[in-house]
Short mmCIF file of C-alpha atoms and ligand atoms in Angstrom, two decimals:
data_model
loop_
_atom_site.label_atom_id
_atom_site.label_comp_id
_atom_site.label_asym_id
_atom_site.label_seq_id
_atom_site.Cartn_x
_atom_site.Cartn_y
_atom_site.Cartn_z
CA MET A 1 -49.21 99.21 22.39
CA ASN A 2 -49.83 96.65 19.89
CA PRO A 3 -48.93 93.23 20.75
CA CYS A 4 -47.82 91.30 17.68
CA ILE A 5 -46.88 87.72 17.82
CA SER A 6 -43.47 86.93 15.59
CA ILE A 7 -43.80 83.87 13.17
CA PHE A 8 -40.65 82.46 11.36
CA LEU A 9 -42.37 79.75 9.25
CA ARG A 10 -39.57 77.28 8.79
CA ASP A 11 -41.48 73.62 8.36
CA TRP A 12 -45.54 75.13 8.09
CA THR A 13 -46.23 72.28 6.07
CA MET A 14 -43.63 69.41 5.60
CA THR A 15 -40.45 70.65 3.69
CA ASP A 16 -39.08 68.56 1.18
CA HIS A 17 -36.11 67.74 3.71
CA ARG A 18 -38.57 66.35 5.84
CA LEU A 19 -40.73 64.08 2.86
CA TRP A 20 -37.23 62.92 2.24
CA ALA A 21 -36.05 62.15 6.01
CA ARG A 22 -39.32 60.58 6.15
CA GLU A 23 -38.92 57.93 3.26
CA ALA A 24 -35.33 57.38 4.28
CA ILE A 25 -36.39 56.30 7.53
CA ARG A 26 -39.16 54.06 6.05
CA ILE A 27 -36.75 52.24 3.71
CA ILE A 28 -34.22 51.90 6.27
CA GLU A 29 -37.32 50.32 8.80
CA ALA A 30 -37.98 47.97 5.67
CA ASP A 31 -34.68 46.93 5.16
CA PHE A 32 -34.64 45.94 9.00
CA GLN A 33 -38.40 43.99 8.74
CA ARG A 34 -37.05 42.10 6.23
CA SER A 35 -33.66 40.91 7.96
CA ALA A 36 -33.71 37.94 10.59
CA ASP A 37 -31.44 37.82 13.91
CA THR A 38 -27.74 36.96 14.27
CA HIS A 39 -27.35 33.21 15.70
CA LEU A 40 -25.95 32.12 18.91
CA ILE A 41 -23.48 29.34 18.31
CA PRO A 42 -22.27 27.10 21.61
CA LEU A 43 -18.90 26.23 21.83
CA PRO A 44 -18.09 23.25 24.43
CA MET A 45 -14.95 24.11 26.65
CA PRO A 46 -14.13 20.74 28.14
CA GLY A 47 -11.35 22.34 30.26
CA PHE A 48 -14.29 24.21 32.20
CA PRO A 49 -17.06 21.56 32.97
CA GLY A 50 -20.01 23.79 34.29
CA VAL A 51 -19.10 26.56 32.08
CA GLU A 52 -21.09 27.07 28.94
CA LEU A 53 -19.82 29.17 26.11
CA TYR A 54 -21.86 30.75 23.20
CA PHE A 55 -20.67 32.89 20.31
CA LYS A 56 -23.32 35.46 19.11
CA ASP A 57 -22.37 35.47 15.48
CA GLU A 58 -22.62 38.82 14.25
CA SER A 59 -21.29 37.70 11.10
CA SER A 60 -24.26 36.60 10.04
CA HIS A 61 -25.70 40.23 9.38
CA PRO A 62 -26.10 41.53 5.65
CA THR A 63 -23.01 43.15 5.55
CA GLY A 64 -20.96 40.68 7.52
CA SER A 65 -20.31 42.34 11.25
CA LEU A 66 -21.69 43.71 14.34
CA LYS A 67 -21.53 47.11 12.81
CA HIS A 68 -24.80 46.42 10.84
CA ARG A 69 -26.48 47.27 13.77
CA LEU A 70 -24.42 50.11 14.71
CA ALA A 71 -24.74 51.49 11.02
CA ARG A 72 -28.80 51.59 11.44
CA SER A 73 -28.57 53.20 14.05
CA LEU A 74 -26.17 56.15 13.40
CA PHE A 75 -28.15 56.37 9.76
CA LEU A 76 -31.67 56.51 12.03
CA TYR A 77 -30.31 59.11 14.53
CA ALA A 78 -28.75 61.21 11.84
CA LEU A 79 -32.05 60.99 9.96
CA CYS A 80 -33.81 62.05 12.87
CA ASN A 81 -31.59 64.66 13.61
CA GLY A 82 -32.27 66.07 10.46
CA TRP A 83 -28.67 66.03 9.80
CA LEU A 84 -28.85 63.95 6.13
CA ARG A 85 -29.84 65.72 2.78
CA PRO A 86 -30.55 64.11 -0.55
CA GLY A 87 -27.41 64.41 -2.70
CA ALA A 88 -24.75 65.32 0.45
CA PRO A 89 -22.23 62.84 1.12
CA VAL A 90 -21.94 60.67 4.24
CA ILE A 91 -18.50 60.99 5.84
CA GLU A 92 -17.31 57.93 8.40
CA ALA A 93 -13.83 58.00 10.33
CA SER A 94 -13.35 53.86 9.99
CA SER A 95 -11.24 50.89 10.63
CA GLY A 96 -13.32 49.42 7.82
CA SER A 97 -16.26 47.27 9.28
CA THR A 98 -18.14 50.40 9.99
CA ALA A 99 -17.48 51.98 6.41
CA ILE A 100 -18.97 48.59 5.15
CA SER A 101 -22.45 48.91 6.35
CA GLU A 102 -22.14 52.75 5.96
CA ALA A 103 -22.09 52.16 2.52
CA TYR A 104 -24.67 49.69 2.33
CA PHE A 105 -26.99 51.93 4.20
CA ALA A 106 -25.75 54.79 1.96
CA ARG A 107 -26.28 52.93 -1.29
CA LEU A 108 -29.73 52.19 0.13
CA LEU A 109 -30.83 55.95 0.54
CA GLY A 110 -28.84 56.84 -2.72
CA LEU A 111 -26.18 59.05 -0.88
CA PRO A 112 -22.60 59.52 -1.97
CA PHE A 113 -20.48 57.96 1.29
CA ILE A 114 -16.93 58.17 1.89
CA ALA A 115 -14.97 55.85 3.93
CA VAL A 116 -11.64 57.54 5.40
CA VAL A 117 -9.51 54.67 6.72
CA PRO A 118 -5.99 54.05 7.65
CA ALA A 119 -3.90 52.69 4.94
CA SER A 120 -3.05 49.53 6.70
CA THR A 121 -7.11 48.57 5.97
CA SER A 122 -7.49 45.10 4.77
CA GLN A 123 -7.62 44.99 0.76
CA GLU A 124 -10.78 43.09 1.08
CA LYS A 125 -12.55 45.73 3.31
CA ILE A 126 -11.70 48.34 0.85
CA ALA A 127 -13.21 45.82 -1.61
CA GLN A 128 -16.32 45.72 0.22
CA ILE A 129 -16.64 49.33 0.38
CA ALA A 130 -16.27 49.76 -3.01
CA PHE A 131 -19.14 46.92 -3.96
CA TYR A 132 -21.57 49.04 -2.02
CA GLY A 133 -20.98 51.98 -3.81
CA GLY A 134 -18.55 53.81 -1.40
CA GLN A 135 -15.30 55.60 -1.79
CA SER A 136 -12.21 54.79 0.04
CA HIS A 137 -9.92 57.79 1.54
CA LEU A 138 -6.94 56.35 2.57
CA VAL A 139 -4.85 57.98 5.58
CA LYS A 140 -0.88 56.94 6.19
CA ASP A 141 -1.64 57.88 9.82
CA PRO A 142 -4.36 56.24 11.14
CA THR A 143 -4.68 58.97 14.40
CA GLN A 144 -5.78 61.50 11.50
CA ILE A 145 -8.81 60.02 10.66
CA TYR A 146 -11.09 61.86 12.73
CA ALA A 147 -9.19 65.26 10.87
CA GLU A 148 -9.55 64.22 7.76
CA SER A 149 -12.95 63.27 7.77
CA GLU A 150 -13.66 66.33 9.64
CA ARG A 151 -12.28 68.20 6.63
CA LEU A 152 -13.56 66.26 4.04
CA ALA A 153 -17.33 66.75 5.27
CA ARG A 154 -16.41 70.77 5.62
CA GLU A 155 -15.20 70.85 1.95
CA SER A 156 -17.80 68.73 0.11
CA GLY A 157 -20.74 70.24 2.91
CA GLY A 158 -21.30 66.21 3.86
CA HIS A 159 -22.00 64.89 7.30
CA PHE A 160 -19.60 63.20 9.45
CA MET A 161 -21.17 60.40 10.95
CA ASP A 162 -18.44 59.93 13.71
CA GLN A 163 -18.97 56.86 15.06
CA PHE A 164 -16.79 57.27 17.85
CA THR A 165 -18.53 59.76 19.31
CA TYR A 166 -22.09 59.00 18.71
CA ALA A 167 -22.07 54.98 18.85
CA GLU A 168 -23.25 54.92 22.64
CA ARG A 169 -26.16 57.47 22.02
CA ALA A 170 -27.25 56.16 18.44
CA THR A 171 -27.82 53.04 20.17
CA ASP A 172 -31.38 52.60 21.96
CA TRP A 173 -30.15 50.24 24.63
CA ARG A 174 -33.41 49.79 26.43
CA ALA A 175 -35.22 48.89 23.48
CA ASN A 176 -35.93 45.65 21.78
CA ASN A 177 -33.71 44.59 18.69
CA ASN A 178 -30.36 45.60 20.33
CA ILE A 179 -27.85 43.13 20.37
CA ALA A 180 -28.31 43.03 24.66
CA GLU A 181 -31.98 42.45 24.39
CA SER A 182 -31.35 39.60 21.70
CA ILE A 183 -28.79 37.68 23.84
CA PHE A 184 -30.76 37.47 26.56
CA SER A 185 -34.22 36.28 24.69
CA GLN A 186 -31.91 33.57 22.69
CA MET A 187 -30.54 32.59 26.15
CA ARG A 188 -34.09 31.64 27.56
CA PHE A 189 -33.98 28.61 27.20
CA GLU A 190 -30.23 27.37 28.31
CA ARG A 191 -29.17 25.77 31.44
CA HIS A 192 -28.16 29.23 32.64
CA PRO A 193 -30.17 31.60 31.27
CA GLU A 194 -28.49 34.58 32.64
CA PRO A 195 -25.25 34.87 31.70
CA SER A 196 -22.53 35.39 34.56
CA TRP A 197 -20.51 37.16 31.72
CA LEU A 198 -20.82 39.27 28.47
CA ILE A 199 -17.60 39.73 26.54
CA SER A 200 -17.09 42.38 24.30
CA SER A 201 -13.97 44.13 22.89
CA PRO A 202 -14.03 48.15 22.10
CA GLY A 203 -13.47 50.21 18.94
CA THR A 204 -15.90 52.60 19.62
CA GLY A 205 -16.78 51.14 23.09
CA GLY A 206 -20.56 51.24 22.18
CA THR A 207 -21.54 47.44 22.07
CA THR A 208 -19.93 47.50 25.54
CA ALA A 209 -21.80 50.15 26.31
CA THR A 210 -25.34 48.86 24.87
CA LEU A 211 -24.55 45.54 27.22
CA GLY A 212 -23.35 47.16 30.30
CA ARG A 213 -26.55 49.70 30.32
CA TYR A 214 -28.88 47.20 29.60
CA VAL A 215 -27.70 44.49 32.40
CA ARG A 216 -28.39 47.18 34.63
CA TYR A 217 -31.45 48.21 33.12
CA ARG A 218 -33.03 45.16 33.46
CA GLN A 219 -31.62 44.39 36.56
CA TYR A 220 -29.51 41.08 35.85
CA PRO A 221 -26.57 39.92 37.62
CA THR A 222 -24.52 39.26 34.69
CA ARG A 223 -21.13 41.25 34.26
CA VAL A 224 -19.53 42.73 31.46
CA LEU A 225 -15.86 42.06 30.44
CA CYS A 226 -14.16 44.16 27.94
CA ALA A 227 -11.23 42.86 26.31
CA ASP A 228 -8.74 44.77 24.46
CA ALA A 229 -6.20 44.96 22.11
CA GLU A 230 -2.41 45.19 22.83
CA ARG A 231 -2.14 48.72 21.00
CA SER A 232 -5.00 50.88 22.37
CA VAL A 233 -5.39 53.56 25.33
CA PHE A 234 -8.64 51.74 26.51
CA PHE A 235 -7.16 49.09 29.38
CA ASP A 236 -4.60 52.03 30.90
CA SER A 237 -7.33 54.18 30.80
CA TYR A 238 -9.58 52.31 32.58
CA LYS A 239 -7.57 51.35 35.13
CA SER A 240 -6.61 55.06 35.73
CA GLY A 241 -9.17 57.06 34.99
CA ASP A 242 -7.13 58.95 32.89
CA ARG A 243 -9.08 59.93 29.76
CA SER A 244 -6.52 62.01 27.80
CA LEU A 245 -3.72 59.08 27.13
CA GLN A 246 -3.13 58.84 23.73
CA LEU A 247 -0.79 56.48 21.94
CA ASP A 248 1.03 57.01 18.10
CA CYS A 249 0.15 53.84 16.23
CA GLY A 250 -2.69 52.34 15.10
CA SER A 251 -4.06 48.69 16.97
CA ARG A 252 -2.94 45.43 14.36
CA ILE A 253 -6.20 44.06 15.76
CA GLU A 254 -8.41 45.62 12.92
CA GLY A 255 -11.93 46.98 14.20
CA ILE A 256 -10.36 46.94 18.29
CA GLY A 257 -7.99 49.30 20.22
CA ARG A 258 -7.64 52.65 20.02
CA PRO A 259 -4.92 55.49 19.89
CA ARG A 260 -7.46 57.63 22.14
CA VAL A 261 -10.36 56.93 24.48
CA GLU A 262 -12.96 57.36 22.43
CA ALA A 263 -16.19 59.95 23.73
CA SER A 264 -18.59 56.48 23.27
CA PHE A 265 -16.27 54.07 25.73
CA LEU A 266 -18.34 53.99 29.12
CA PRO A 267 -15.91 52.34 31.52
CA ASP A 268 -18.71 52.81 34.45
CA VAL A 269 -20.53 50.21 32.90
CA ILE A 270 -17.87 48.15 32.40
CA ASP A 271 -16.74 45.55 35.70
CA ALA A 272 -13.81 44.31 34.41
CA MET A 273 -10.86 44.63 31.56
CA VAL A 274 -8.73 42.69 30.15
CA LYS A 275 -5.61 43.47 27.86
CA VAL A 276 -4.94 40.58 25.39
CA PRO A 277 -1.26 40.60 23.87
CA ASP A 278 -2.32 40.67 19.78
CA ALA A 279 -0.55 37.41 19.19
CA LEU A 280 -2.90 35.53 22.02
CA SER A 281 -6.11 37.12 19.77
CA LEU A 282 -4.63 35.84 16.69
CA ALA A 283 -4.17 32.55 17.75
CA ALA A 284 -7.43 32.30 19.38
CA MET A 285 -8.83 33.05 15.99
CA HIS A 286 -7.05 30.42 14.48
CA TYR A 287 -8.44 28.23 17.29
CA LEU A 288 -12.38 29.01 16.96
CA ALA A 289 -11.82 29.14 12.96
CA GLY A 290 -11.42 25.65 13.79
CA ARG A 291 -13.89 24.66 16.04
CA LEU A 292 -16.23 26.27 14.05
CA GLY A 293 -15.23 25.11 10.45
CA ARG A 294 -14.97 28.83 9.07
CA ARG A 295 -12.95 32.10 9.70
CA VAL A 296 -13.49 34.57 12.14
CA GLY A 297 -12.09 37.96 12.36
CA GLY A 298 -9.17 39.19 14.96
CA SER A 299 -11.77 40.41 17.58
CA SER A 300 -13.42 37.29 17.69
CA GLY A 301 -10.36 35.70 18.78
CA THR A 302 -9.61 38.83 21.43
CA ASN A 303 -12.95 37.64 22.66
CA LEU A 304 -11.87 34.52 23.17
CA ILE A 305 -9.40 34.96 25.22
CA GLY A 306 -11.69 37.25 27.46
CA ALA A 307 -14.00 34.58 27.94
CA LEU A 308 -11.19 32.08 29.13
CA ILE A 309 -10.14 34.49 31.60
CA ALA A 310 -13.92 34.63 32.67
CA ALA A 311 -13.86 30.94 32.84
CA GLN A 312 -10.89 30.41 34.21
CA GLN A 313 -12.42 32.70 37.29
CA MET A 314 -15.31 31.09 37.23
CA HIS A 315 -13.73 27.37 37.57
CA ALA A 316 -11.62 28.58 40.53
CA ALA A 317 -14.69 30.04 42.51
CA GLY A 318 -16.64 26.55 41.87
CA GLU A 319 -19.03 28.56 39.70
CA ALA A 320 -21.47 27.19 37.16
CA GLY A 321 -22.70 29.11 34.63
CA SER A 322 -22.68 30.74 31.27
CA ILE A 323 -20.52 33.09 29.06
CA VAL A 324 -21.70 34.98 26.19
CA ALA A 325 -18.73 36.43 23.98
CA ILE A 326 -19.00 38.43 20.50
CA LEU A 327 -18.40 37.22 17.50
CA CYS A 328 -17.53 40.45 15.69
CA ASP A 329 -17.23 39.70 11.78
CA GLY A 330 -16.33 36.72 9.63
CA GLY A 331 -12.71 35.71 8.32
CA ASP A 332 -12.80 36.25 4.89
CA ARG A 333 -12.14 39.70 4.98
CA TYR A 334 -8.49 39.08 6.51
CA ALA A 335 -7.57 35.99 3.90
CA THR A 336 -4.49 38.06 2.88
CA SER A 337 -3.62 39.14 6.69
CA TYR A 338 -4.31 37.19 9.35
CA TYR A 339 -4.88 33.73 7.57
CA ASP A 340 -1.51 34.48 5.15
CA GLN A 341 1.34 32.33 6.61
CA GLY A 342 3.40 34.72 4.75
CA TRP A 343 1.63 37.94 5.90
CA LEU A 344 1.90 36.40 9.76
CA LYS A 345 5.62 35.75 9.33
CA SER A 346 6.32 39.36 7.70
CA GLN A 347 4.83 40.65 11.07
CA GLY A 348 6.66 38.53 13.50
CA TYR A 349 3.95 36.16 15.03
CA GLN A 350 4.58 32.54 15.41
CA LEU A 351 1.61 31.25 16.47
CA GLU A 352 1.80 27.46 16.35
CA GLY A 353 2.96 27.32 20.54
CA VAL A 354 0.41 30.16 20.85
CA ILE A 355 -2.52 27.96 19.17
CA GLU A 356 -1.17 25.17 21.41
CA ALA A 357 -1.66 26.84 24.77
CA VAL A 358 -5.02 28.24 23.36
CA THR A 359 -6.04 24.75 22.85
CA ALA A 360 -4.91 23.00 25.79
CA CYS A 361 -6.85 25.89 28.06
CA VAL A 362 -10.51 25.33 26.56
CA GLU A 363 -10.16 21.72 26.10
CA GLY A 364 -7.95 21.11 29.34
CA GLY A 365 -8.42 23.83 31.54
CA LYS A 366 -5.04 24.34 31.45
CA PRO A 367 -4.75 28.47 32.54
CA LEU A 368 -3.52 31.19 30.56
CA PRO A 369 -0.47 33.23 31.89
CA ALA A 370 -2.22 36.16 32.98
CA THR A 371 -1.33 38.54 36.10
CA ILE A 372 -4.75 40.41 37.81
CA LEU A 373 -3.61 43.78 38.69
CA ARG A 374 -6.71 44.46 40.90
CA GLU A 375 -9.52 42.18 41.66
CA GLY A 376 -12.12 42.83 39.50
CA ILE A 377 -13.11 39.27 38.85
C1 PLP B 1 -14.37 43.72 13.93
C2 PLP B 1 -14.69 44.42 15.02
N1 PLP B 1 -14.86 43.96 15.87
C3 PLP B 1 -15.25 44.78 17.27
C4 PLP B 1 -15.27 46.18 16.93
C5 PLP B 1 -15.52 46.70 18.29
O1 PLP B 1 -16.94 47.77 18.42
P1 PLP B 1 -17.40 48.60 19.16
O2 PLP B 1 -17.35 49.81 18.28
O3 PLP B 1 -18.91 48.35 19.22
O4 PLP B 1 -16.37 48.97 20.13
C6 PLP B 1 -15.06 46.42 16.15
C7 PLP B 1 -15.60 47.77 15.67
O5 PLP B 1 -15.37 48.49 14.48
C8 PLP B 1 -14.97 45.84 14.71
O6 PLP B 1 -14.83 46.48 13.50
#
């Protein structure tokens, strides 16, 4: 017998690909090093004495939304997995915000970027994708953005990032610099440093997953409330446990609410869910913009409603404490939709009375109409 070792030389010395990936990671880490954290903004609620509300302002990222964090994580995850190659396009299915942030990182690395977005995506978002050098591929049926992304990746030899699958695992929820760690560190000197509730709304579900895992890992008593949009399957899936639910239409609150239960949506780390009518989300968005003196996106309105439901429950139980909600993006990207009276009218929204109801709740403690389906909070 002549014993013989088999050797398959794939990467004996560092290949060009490996060297390219190393440099790409350095570029992303250097970009991070030059960046600052986002602000935590208090929003007094005279209607709920003893309950203190804060908004984690993710609109102050360089690309204007909470998706800046996710895009960075997805690029690092893909690079460390060896999935990106010089010159090969990066493709993403998105309602717009993730695509803007990914276009930014693709440009940083000199990679072509194609966003597959629903045709209803705001013009402002499509313009921002183009600003960062990305191309937008519009799809009429919002439920087809995944299949279309797979096809484009296959045909172009590119990589489909697939935020809806990878958001929850690309984000390192134990490490520092994730959104949850940042919130707890910024709350350190507040009257109630450990929030009673964290409020987030689901697009991929990744942010909610990070918050839910982190509070468990760090053994905080904090609970996570996930505020869903009207046209979305997440709430019903959370209630029933059925992950096969589907809708044949897209959400009207850009960025949140999905027609299928995304892989990154992790119901077991969510303590309560609410389903917010779109008109209430948009009314709360307008109210919040008035209070902050600048426009915010629709999902921030959804989160304000989630925070009010939590505040109502705390108040009813005589509980004092704090609530932190996510301000997901700024409102300038919705100037020709949510902030355009003509557009609101064309969509059948009459928000005046609803804005009054939100104002009466925040400022006078007047309850919002809500049905508790099970005593979750
Ligand atoms: C504006 C906006 N708000 C909220 C979300 C939801 O975040 P996540 O995907 O982490 O669930 C998204 C996601 O795209 C978004 O674009």
